[in-house]
């Protein structure tokens, strides 16, 4: 099966351009009919300003295309802008340029439209034959399409049936037989239709071909069903289908499967590479191979390997030099990103030129692209290209190495080869031993002994990466070629060089060790300074706590003294009795009655509310008004400090468990300028693994992450900006705890394809003077310290588990130094060989469950380890 040629593709493009021309004329007519009464002066001025801005943008796009003609998005933007401005002539010209660079996607739908379009010319001379030839090319190109090929066959039969002649009846018989020999979906229906249509029944040969095609269709049915349920571009499904067809080994089916895959993945270079490699190695049909290579580089012009394969295919099939040169010039203008790509494409072209020259006949000069002639010029050009990339263009001077070998091998010009190698060494390659050995091998093959010895002596003197290797090669060379005097000179020079190298390496190692030691000392100093600072803070904190306690005791004594009754004590009165407690708590904020009754609390029907403003007045009343829509409220417990100020969080308990889910929907609701956090009320001591963070922390292909947004943007504005690229499900602006925006947002779309399209269109867009970045949502993994419930150190959590949620009381202070505390963690959780493990082992309880008493030696060992 042969793919459609260039003439056929041109006809398809002409049909599209004719339809585009009709659309343009209709648009122009609509614009003329829609013109109304003259606008005001202000509207005219505004319209003229818009026209000037659009014209400036058009000129910018055209200038950018003149620099890089393969910028696909720039072509699309230019066509849209010209269509909006009504520039029909320039619009047609822009479409023509784009169609020359980017081919149409060939599929059954386009072929069917083209065939139906050609039926309109049946009345012209030779029109029927022309339509029939188009149908033949169509079934040849896409007739094997398992799901859509049947429609094309049916259209062909309907065309022949409409002619109603004896000859056409025979043609319809032939079409039925050809179609039934092709594995297509729903081919049983076609067979039943043929049985009903044919007066003499179905021939045995046709039945045999039909059964064979039906068996093949059953093998492919699973792959076709996978394609039907998959979402575009279905790359993985097509790759599996192609592997199956390659194992089956039917060339027409392999080709149609590749064509179907490329219709939906035309911008995937690997797919084109696999297709062209198959054609180059298996089919080897010139027209098919070259046309496919051309389509590949037009769809993926940025891929150097496709251009390289195209040049090799042109040479392999005997294309003329002018064609190969034109393709090479297009490759240079494709806009490769890496300098190595230019070096490789130049190398491929130079290999082609070298193979064209017959050096035995003295053909050292040939025409090159009309620029000039001569082998020297050809090898000088890539150096100019790589020079544009600096030292990274061709650091190893691969092109110049090839040039030097050709001068030495084919041109018999060792003087020129030596000049080229001198130039290579001056470009920073003299320090590499392998470069000197390459030069030595060239002299060994085409030069003389004197120049070989000179190259090796220079290698020993200049190479700094592997001088031992250069010294070994020099000594080996003198063993074979040199005299005793040459041997002594070589030994002396190699020993001197190696001694100097060893000294330099020892000094470098010493400097490295000194730097490591200095860094360790700096780390130790920082650690000591940090420990001293921490101990000073603890001392200051302890003194401040003692002062606060003494002040509270004095205030309490003064209060008791002032509030004591001014009369004699009644009989039986005892100081410190039960009447003192209410006086001590007179200065504290009033408590809720339910706070004294923990048995009335129910965490399952409660929520925890946080991130409220500290300045909120009457939080209980405001929160009750806010949450009473969720259900009956049993109690609200706002938390206050010792001074009576609100701490920004509270507990709210409902009458029913159903109300909790409704309250959680109010999470992130803005209250007095801050987002209010609402979460389930869970005892972390009983549920340490409870996770409050409700957003996903893994890759979400249907959601995009936007950064760099202006702080003034609203949720509605962002949704309006994104809905042009798909169905938006949710928009979430990320804010600080204070409610101020971070300039970040998450937007969820209906599917992955819409999210990918939004990334392509929105990334780099300018929004209110800010350039935004858009990517698929893939939040970083949260560390253990970032997870809810894990923000406290392990020691803190351990102490809470031992002493309760309020920590160790003042009466529970331990008088044992911290350095002598026993490790309460299991030994298995401590790193092997650490001081902590040894200390734990030394103080482990005995078999009876009682801890062993420690001696003075044990205490000394602990202090030294600490």
mmCIF file of N, CA and C in Angstrom, residues 624-720:
data_model
loop_
_atom_site.group_PDB
_atom_site.id
_atom_site.type_symbol
_atom_site.label_atom_id
_atom_site.label_comp_id
_atom_site.label_asym_id
_atom_site.label_seq_id
_atom_site.Cartn_x
_atom_site.Cartn_y
_atom_site.Cartn_z
ATOM 1 N N UNK A 624 -21.786 31.354 66.635
ATOM 2 C CA UNK A 624 -23.105 30.740 66.705
ATOM 3 C C UNK A 624 -23.975 31.195 65.544
ATOM 4 N N UNK A 625 -23.926 32.493 65.207
ATOM 5 C CA UNK A 625 -24.702 33.004 64.076
ATOM 6 C C UNK A 625 -24.221 32.412 62.762
ATOM 7 N N UNK A 626 -22.913 32.130 62.678
ATOM 8 C CA UNK A 626 -22.346 31.607 61.438
ATOM 9 C C UNK A 626 -22.648 30.124 61.246
ATOM 10 N N UNK A 627 -22.670 29.333 62.341
ATOM 11 C CA UNK A 627 -22.794 27.881 62.215
ATOM 12 C C UNK A 627 -24.191 27.363 62.542
ATOM 13 N N UNK A 628 -25.113 28.218 62.946
ATOM 14 C CA UNK A 628 -26.426 27.697 63.306
ATOM 15 C C UNK A 628 -27.193 27.188 62.091
ATOM 16 N N UNK A 629 -26.767 27.580 60.882
ATOM 17 C CA UNK A 629 -27.409 27.035 59.677
ATOM 18 C C UNK A 629 -27.044 25.567 59.460
ATOM 19 N N UNK A 630 -25.959 25.087 60.096
ATOM 20 C CA UNK A 630 -25.535 23.696 59.909
ATOM 21 C C UNK A 630 -26.336 22.731 60.785
ATOM 22 N N UNK A 631 -26.925 23.234 61.845
ATOM 23 C CA UNK A 631 -27.689 22.375 62.728
ATOM 24 C C UNK A 631 -27.710 22.923 64.134
ATOM 25 N N UNK A 632 -28.507 22.304 65.015
ATOM 26 C CA UNK A 632 -28.591 22.771 66.408
ATOM 27 C C UNK A 632 -27.231 22.672 67.098
ATOM 28 N N UNK A 633 -26.841 23.750 67.803
ATOM 29 C CA UNK A 633 -25.551 23.827 68.482
ATOM 30 C C UNK A 633 -25.758 23.534 69.964
ATOM 31 N N UNK A 634 -24.918 22.636 70.476
ATOM 32 C CA UNK A 634 -25.011 22.280 71.886
ATOM 33 C C UNK A 634 -24.184 23.221 72.747
ATOM 34 N N UNK A 635 -22.941 23.489 72.327
ATOM 35 C CA UNK A 635 -22.113 24.411 73.085
ATOM 36 C C UNK A 635 -20.968 24.900 72.200
ATOM 37 N N UNK A 636 -20.452 26.079 72.555
ATOM 38 C CA UNK A 636 -19.285 26.684 71.898
ATOM 39 C C UNK A 636 -18.276 26.996 72.989
ATOM 40 N N UNK A 637 -17.036 26.509 72.827
ATOM 41 C CA UNK A 637 -16.016 26.690 73.842
ATOM 42 C C UNK A 637 -14.845 27.490 73.275
ATOM 43 N N UNK A 638 -14.908 28.828 73.268
ATOM 44 C CA UNK A 638 -13.749 29.622 72.837
ATOM 45 C C UNK A 638 -12.619 29.522 73.857
ATOM 46 N N UNK A 639 -11.402 29.582 73.429
ATOM 47 C CA UNK A 639 -10.231 29.425 74.295
ATOM 48 C C UNK A 639 -9.614 30.799 74.530
ATOM 49 N N UNK A 640 -9.414 31.142 75.804
ATOM 50 C CA UNK A 640 -8.845 32.424 76.205
ATOM 51 C C UNK A 640 -7.515 32.196 76.899
ATOM 52 N N UNK A 641 -6.663 33.227 76.874
ATOM 53 C CA UNK A 641 -5.385 33.179 77.581
ATOM 54 C C UNK A 641 -5.593 33.510 79.056
ATOM 55 N N UNK A 642 -4.493 33.471 79.829
ATOM 56 C CA UNK A 642 -4.579 33.800 81.249
ATOM 57 C C UNK A 642 -4.987 35.245 81.483
ATOM 58 N N UNK A 643 -4.677 36.104 80.501
ATOM 59 C CA UNK A 643 -5.025 37.514 80.626
ATOM 60 C C UNK A 643 -6.438 37.803 80.146
ATOM 61 N N UNK A 644 -7.133 36.807 79.656
ATOM 62 C CA UNK A 644 -8.508 36.987 79.216
ATOM 63 C C UNK A 644 -8.673 37.328 77.756
ATOM 64 N N UNK A 645 -7.577 37.331 76.966
ATOM 65 C CA UNK A 645 -7.687 37.645 75.532
ATOM 66 C C UNK A 645 -7.976 36.373 74.736
ATOM 67 N N UNK A 646 -8.710 36.542 73.654
ATOM 68 C CA UNK A 646 -9.094 35.413 72.803
ATOM 69 C C UNK A 646 -7.870 34.895 72.057
ATOM 70 N N UNK A 647 -7.681 33.560 72.002
ATOM 71 C CA UNK A 647 -6.494 32.954 71.394
ATOM 72 C C UNK A 647 -6.690 32.547 69.943
ATOM 73 N N UNK A 648 -7.868 32.832 69.362
ATOM 74 C CA UNK A 648 -8.049 32.608 67.931
ATOM 75 C C UNK A 648 -8.563 31.238 67.565
ATOM 76 N N UNK A 649 -8.945 30.401 68.486
ATOM 77 C CA UNK A 649 -9.513 29.097 68.149
ATOM 78 C C UNK A 649 -10.529 28.691 69.207
ATOM 79 N N UNK A 650 -11.389 27.752 68.841
ATOM 80 C CA UNK A 650 -12.423 27.308 69.758
ATOM 81 C C UNK A 650 -12.938 25.948 69.321
ATOM 82 N N UNK A 651 -13.786 25.352 70.162
ATOM 83 C CA UNK A 651 -14.421 24.067 69.894
ATOM 84 C C UNK A 651 -15.931 24.293 69.832
ATOM 85 N N UNK A 652 -16.557 23.689 68.839
ATOM 86 C CA UNK A 652 -18.001 23.846 68.662
ATOM 87 C C UNK A 652 -18.635 22.470 68.594
ATOM 88 N N UNK A 653 -19.615 22.217 69.463
ATOM 89 C CA UNK A 653 -20.264 20.903 69.543
ATOM 90 C C UNK A 653 -21.720 21.029 69.111
ATOM 91 N N UNK A 654 -22.146 20.132 68.205
ATOM 92 C CA UNK A 654 -23.516 20.123 67.701
ATOM 93 C C UNK A 654 -24.342 19.090 68.472
ATOM 94 N N UNK A 655 -25.637 19.209 68.286
ATOM 95 C CA UNK A 655 -26.542 18.224 68.880
ATOM 96 C C UNK A 655 -26.496 16.898 68.132
ATOM 97 N N UNK A 656 -26.253 16.982 66.814
ATOM 98 C CA UNK A 656 -26.297 15.785 65.967
ATOM 99 C C UNK A 656 -24.989 15.638 65.201
ATOM 100 N N UNK A 657 -24.633 14.388 64.903
ATOM 101 C CA UNK A 657 -23.420 14.110 64.132
ATOM 102 C C UNK A 657 -23.547 14.575 62.680
ATOM 103 N N UNK A 658 -24.780 14.650 62.160
ATOM 104 C CA UNK A 658 -24.988 15.049 60.759
ATOM 105 C C UNK A 658 -24.529 16.484 60.527
ATOM 106 N N UNK A 659 -24.598 17.324 61.533
ATOM 107 C CA UNK A 659 -24.250 18.739 61.369
ATOM 108 C C UNK A 659 -22.756 18.941 61.136
ATOM 109 N N UNK A 660 -21.918 17.954 61.517
ATOM 110 C CA UNK A 660 -20.469 18.120 61.378
ATOM 111 C C UNK A 660 -20.073 18.245 59.911
ATOM 112 N N UNK A 661 -20.643 17.389 59.050
ATOM 113 C CA UNK A 661 -20.308 17.444 57.621
ATOM 114 C C UNK A 661 -20.711 18.770 57.009
ATOM 115 N N UNK A 662 -21.824 19.336 57.441
ATOM 116 C CA UNK A 662 -22.233 20.646 56.922
ATOM 117 C C UNK A 662 -21.298 21.748 57.418
ATOM 118 N N UNK A 663 -20.822 21.628 58.647
ATOM 119 C CA UNK A 663 -19.899 22.635 59.170
ATOM 120 C C UNK A 663 -18.560 22.586 58.466
ATOM 121 N N UNK A 664 -18.103 21.395 58.098
ATOM 122 C CA UNK A 664 -16.817 21.279 57.406
ATOM 123 C C UNK A 664 -16.840 21.957 56.048
ATOM 124 N N UNK A 665 -18.011 22.148 55.472
ATOM 125 C CA UNK A 665 -18.109 22.841 54.183
ATOM 126 C C UNK A 665 -17.778 24.325 54.307
ATOM 127 N N UNK A 666 -17.807 24.858 55.528
ATOM 128 C CA UNK A 666 -17.470 26.265 55.746
ATOM 129 C C UNK A 666 -15.971 26.482 55.905
ATOM 130 N N UNK A 667 -15.168 25.440 55.720
ATOM 131 C CA UNK A 667 -13.715 25.578 55.811
ATOM 132 C C UNK A 667 -13.218 26.609 54.800
ATOM 133 N N UNK A 668 -12.296 27.457 55.226
ATOM 134 C CA UNK A 668 -11.694 28.531 54.412
ATOM 135 C C UNK A 668 -12.659 29.687 54.172
ATOM 136 N N UNK A 669 -13.798 29.699 54.846
ATOM 137 C CA UNK A 669 -14.707 30.843 54.743
ATOM 138 C C UNK A 669 -14.023 32.068 55.379
ATOM 139 N N UNK A 670 -14.107 33.210 54.721
ATOM 140 C CA UNK A 670 -13.452 34.412 55.213
ATOM 141 C C UNK A 670 -14.288 35.025 56.339
ATOM 142 N N UNK A 671 -13.635 35.220 57.480
ATOM 143 C CA UNK A 671 -14.279 35.819 58.645
ATOM 144 C C UNK A 671 -13.389 36.951 59.140
ATOM 145 N N UNK A 672 -13.903 38.179 59.048
ATOM 146 C CA UNK A 672 -13.160 39.370 59.456
ATOM 147 C C UNK A 672 -11.801 39.440 58.776
ATOM 148 N N UNK A 673 -11.781 39.169 57.485
ATOM 149 C CA UNK A 673 -10.574 39.332 56.684
ATOM 150 C C UNK A 673 -9.586 38.186 56.742
ATOM 151 N N UNK A 674 -9.911 37.084 57.410
ATOM 152 C CA UNK A 674 -9.010 35.938 57.514
ATOM 153 C C UNK A 674 -9.758 34.660 57.153
ATOM 154 N N UNK A 675 -9.081 33.697 56.499
ATOM 155 C CA UNK A 675 -9.744 32.422 56.217
ATOM 156 C C UNK A 675 -9.903 31.590 57.488
ATOM 157 N N UNK A 676 -11.114 31.183 57.781
ATOM 158 C CA UNK A 676 -11.410 30.377 58.961
ATOM 159 C C UNK A 676 -11.189 28.901 58.627
ATOM 160 N N UNK A 677 -10.395 28.191 59.458
ATOM 161 C CA UNK A 677 -10.110 26.781 59.264
ATOM 162 C C UNK A 677 -11.074 25.965 60.114
ATOM 163 N N UNK A 678 -11.769 25.022 59.474
ATOM 164 C CA UNK A 678 -12.708 24.141 60.172
ATOM 165 C C UNK A 678 -12.266 22.708 59.925
ATOM 166 N N UNK A 679 -12.014 21.965 60.979
ATOM 167 C CA UNK A 679 -11.537 20.589 60.863
ATOM 168 C C UNK A 679 -12.226 19.726 61.912
ATOM 169 N N UNK A 680 -12.234 18.388 61.713
ATOM 170 C CA UNK A 680 -12.839 17.504 62.711
ATOM 171 C C UNK A 680 -12.109 17.594 64.041
ATOM 172 N N UNK A 681 -12.821 17.400 65.085
ATOM 173 C CA UNK A 681 -12.252 17.440 66.437
ATOM 174 C C UNK A 681 -11.763 16.034 66.789
ATOM 175 N N UNK A 682 -10.453 15.842 66.787
ATOM 176 C CA UNK A 682 -9.865 14.524 66.985
ATOM 177 C C UNK A 682 -8.794 14.640 68.051
ATOM 178 N N UNK A 683 -8.780 13.702 68.983
ATOM 179 C CA UNK A 683 -7.759 13.645 70.017
ATOM 180 C C UNK A 683 -6.490 13.053 69.406
ATOM 181 N N UNK A 684 -5.438 13.879 69.250
ATOM 182 C CA UNK A 684 -4.220 13.407 68.593
ATOM 183 C C UNK A 684 -3.487 12.351 69.407
ATOM 184 N N UNK A 685 -3.671 12.373 70.736
ATOM 185 C CA UNK A 685 -2.998 11.351 71.537
ATOM 186 C C UNK A 685 -3.562 9.964 71.266
ATOM 187 N N UNK A 686 -4.850 9.901 70.872
ATOM 188 C CA UNK A 686 -5.473 8.619 70.548
ATOM 189 C C UNK A 686 -5.380 8.295 69.063
ATOM 190 N N UNK A 687 -5.271 9.314 68.244
ATOM 191 C CA UNK A 687 -5.187 9.120 66.788
ATOM 192 C C UNK A 687 -3.987 9.905 66.259
ATOM 193 N N UNK A 688 -2.766 9.451 66.497
ATOM 194 C CA UNK A 688 -1.584 10.228 66.065
ATOM 195 C C UNK A 688 -1.422 10.311 64.560
ATOM 196 N N UNK A 689 -2.014 9.391 63.807
ATOM 197 C CA UNK A 689 -1.862 9.373 62.352
ATOM 198 C C UNK A 689 -2.973 10.113 61.645
ATOM 199 N N UNK A 690 -3.835 10.812 62.399
ATOM 200 C CA UNK A 690 -4.946 11.521 61.754
ATOM 201 C C UNK A 690 -4.405 12.624 60.855
ATOM 202 N N UNK A 691 -4.929 12.712 59.632
ATOM 203 C CA UNK A 691 -4.458 13.659 58.628
ATOM 204 C C UNK A 691 -5.516 14.723 58.394
ATOM 205 N N UNK A 692 -5.135 15.990 58.700
ATOM 206 C CA UNK A 692 -6.063 17.100 58.515
ATOM 207 C C UNK A 692 -5.956 17.674 57.118
ATOM 208 N N UNK A 693 -4.749 17.607 56.537
ATOM 209 C CA UNK A 693 -4.538 18.213 55.214
ATOM 210 C C UNK A 693 -5.394 17.489 54.182
ATOM 211 N N UNK A 694 -6.308 18.224 53.554
ATOM 212 C CA UNK A 694 -7.334 17.584 52.713
ATOM 213 C C UNK A 694 -6.993 17.597 51.237
ATOM 214 N N UNK A 695 -5.893 18.237 50.850
ATOM 215 C CA UNK A 695 -5.567 18.323 49.429
ATOM 216 C C UNK A 695 -4.575 17.239 49.043
ATOM 217 N N UNK A 696 -4.622 16.858 47.776
ATOM 218 C CA UNK A 696 -3.778 15.779 47.283
ATOM 219 C C UNK A 696 -2.329 16.236 47.238
ATOM 220 N N UNK A 697 -1.402 15.308 47.503
ATOM 221 C CA UNK A 697 0.030 15.631 47.446
ATOM 222 C C UNK A 697 0.745 14.837 46.375
ATOM 223 N N UNK A 698 0.018 14.277 45.415
ATOM 224 C CA UNK A 698 0.618 13.519 44.318
ATOM 225 C C UNK A 698 0.237 14.169 42.994
ATOM 226 N N UNK A 699 0.729 13.593 41.892
ATOM 227 C CA UNK A 699 0.486 14.142 40.560
ATOM 228 C C UNK A 699 -1.001 14.096 40.222
ATOM 229 N N UNK A 700 -1.537 15.247 39.772
ATOM 230 C CA UNK A 700 -2.940 15.354 39.380
ATOM 231 C C UNK A 700 -2.971 15.874 37.938
ATOM 232 N N UNK A 701 -3.178 14.978 36.981
ATOM 233 C CA UNK A 701 -3.064 15.337 35.577
ATOM 234 C C UNK A 701 -4.210 16.209 35.092
ATOM 235 N N UNK A 702 -5.326 16.224 35.817
ATOM 236 C CA UNK A 702 -6.461 17.034 35.397
ATOM 237 C C UNK A 702 -6.469 18.396 36.074
ATOM 238 N N UNK A 703 -5.432 18.712 36.827
ATOM 239 C CA UNK A 703 -5.381 19.974 37.563
ATOM 240 C C UNK A 703 -4.080 20.686 37.221
ATOM 241 N N UNK A 704 -4.130 22.022 37.113
ATOM 242 C CA UNK A 704 -2.938 22.810 36.792
ATOM 243 C C UNK A 704 -2.580 23.691 37.984
ATOM 244 N N UNK A 705 -1.281 24.003 38.083
ATOM 245 C CA UNK A 705 -0.767 24.877 39.135
ATOM 246 C C UNK A 705 -0.246 26.146 38.480
ATOM 247 N N UNK A 706 -0.724 27.296 38.948
ATOM 248 C CA UNK A 706 -0.372 28.594 38.373
ATOM 249 C C UNK A 706 0.379 29.388 39.425
ATOM 250 N N UNK A 707 1.540 29.923 39.049
ATOM 251 C CA UNK A 707 2.324 30.764 39.939
ATOM 252 C C UNK A 707 2.616 32.092 39.257
ATOM 253 N N UNK A 708 3.010 33.078 40.064
ATOM 254 C CA UNK A 708 3.326 34.392 39.520
ATOM 255 C C UNK A 708 2.113 35.265 39.277
ATOM 256 N N UNK A 709 0.958 34.919 39.840
ATOM 257 C CA UNK A 709 -0.257 35.699 39.621
ATOM 258 C C UNK A 709 -0.183 37.022 40.387
ATOM 259 N N UNK A 710 -0.800 38.071 39.863
ATOM 260 C CA UNK A 710 -0.881 39.315 40.632
ATOM 261 C C UNK A 710 -1.760 39.126 41.870
ATOM 262 N N UNK A 711 -1.413 39.814 42.943
ATOM 263 C CA UNK A 711 -2.142 39.644 44.193
ATOM 264 C C UNK A 711 -3.572 40.172 44.097
ATOM 265 N N UNK A 712 -3.848 41.006 43.101
ATOM 266 C CA UNK A 712 -5.181 41.599 42.998
ATOM 267 C C UNK A 712 -6.177 40.729 42.251
ATOM 268 N N UNK A 713 -5.744 39.622 41.664
ATOM 269 C CA UNK A 713 -6.644 38.799 40.855
ATOM 270 C C UNK A 713 -7.642 38.084 41.756
ATOM 271 N N UNK A 714 -8.852 37.953 41.249
ATOM 272 C CA UNK A 714 -9.918 37.280 41.995
ATOM 273 C C UNK A 714 -10.189 35.905 41.420
ATOM 274 N N UNK A 715 -10.962 35.130 42.172
ATOM 275 C CA UNK A 715 -11.318 33.773 41.739
ATOM 276 C C UNK A 715 -12.149 33.817 40.477
ATOM 277 N N UNK A 716 -13.043 34.790 40.358
ATOM 278 C CA UNK A 716 -13.889 34.894 39.170
ATOM 279 C C UNK A 716 -13.056 35.258 37.940
ATOM 280 N N UNK A 717 -12.099 36.165 38.093
ATOM 281 C CA UNK A 717 -11.254 36.543 36.957
ATOM 282 C C UNK A 717 -10.422 35.358 36.474
ATOM 283 N N UNK A 718 -9.874 34.589 37.405
ATOM 284 C CA UNK A 718 -9.068 33.434 37.026
ATOM 285 C C UNK A 718 -9.915 32.373 36.340
ATOM 286 N N UNK A 719 -11.142 32.161 36.826
ATOM 287 C CA UNK A 719 -12.029 31.184 36.181
ATOM 288 C C UNK A 719 -12.402 31.633 34.780
ATOM 289 N N UNK A 720 -12.625 32.930 34.584
ATOM 290 C CA UNK A 720 -12.951 33.453 33.259
ATOM 291 C C UNK A 720 -11.784 33.269 32.300
#
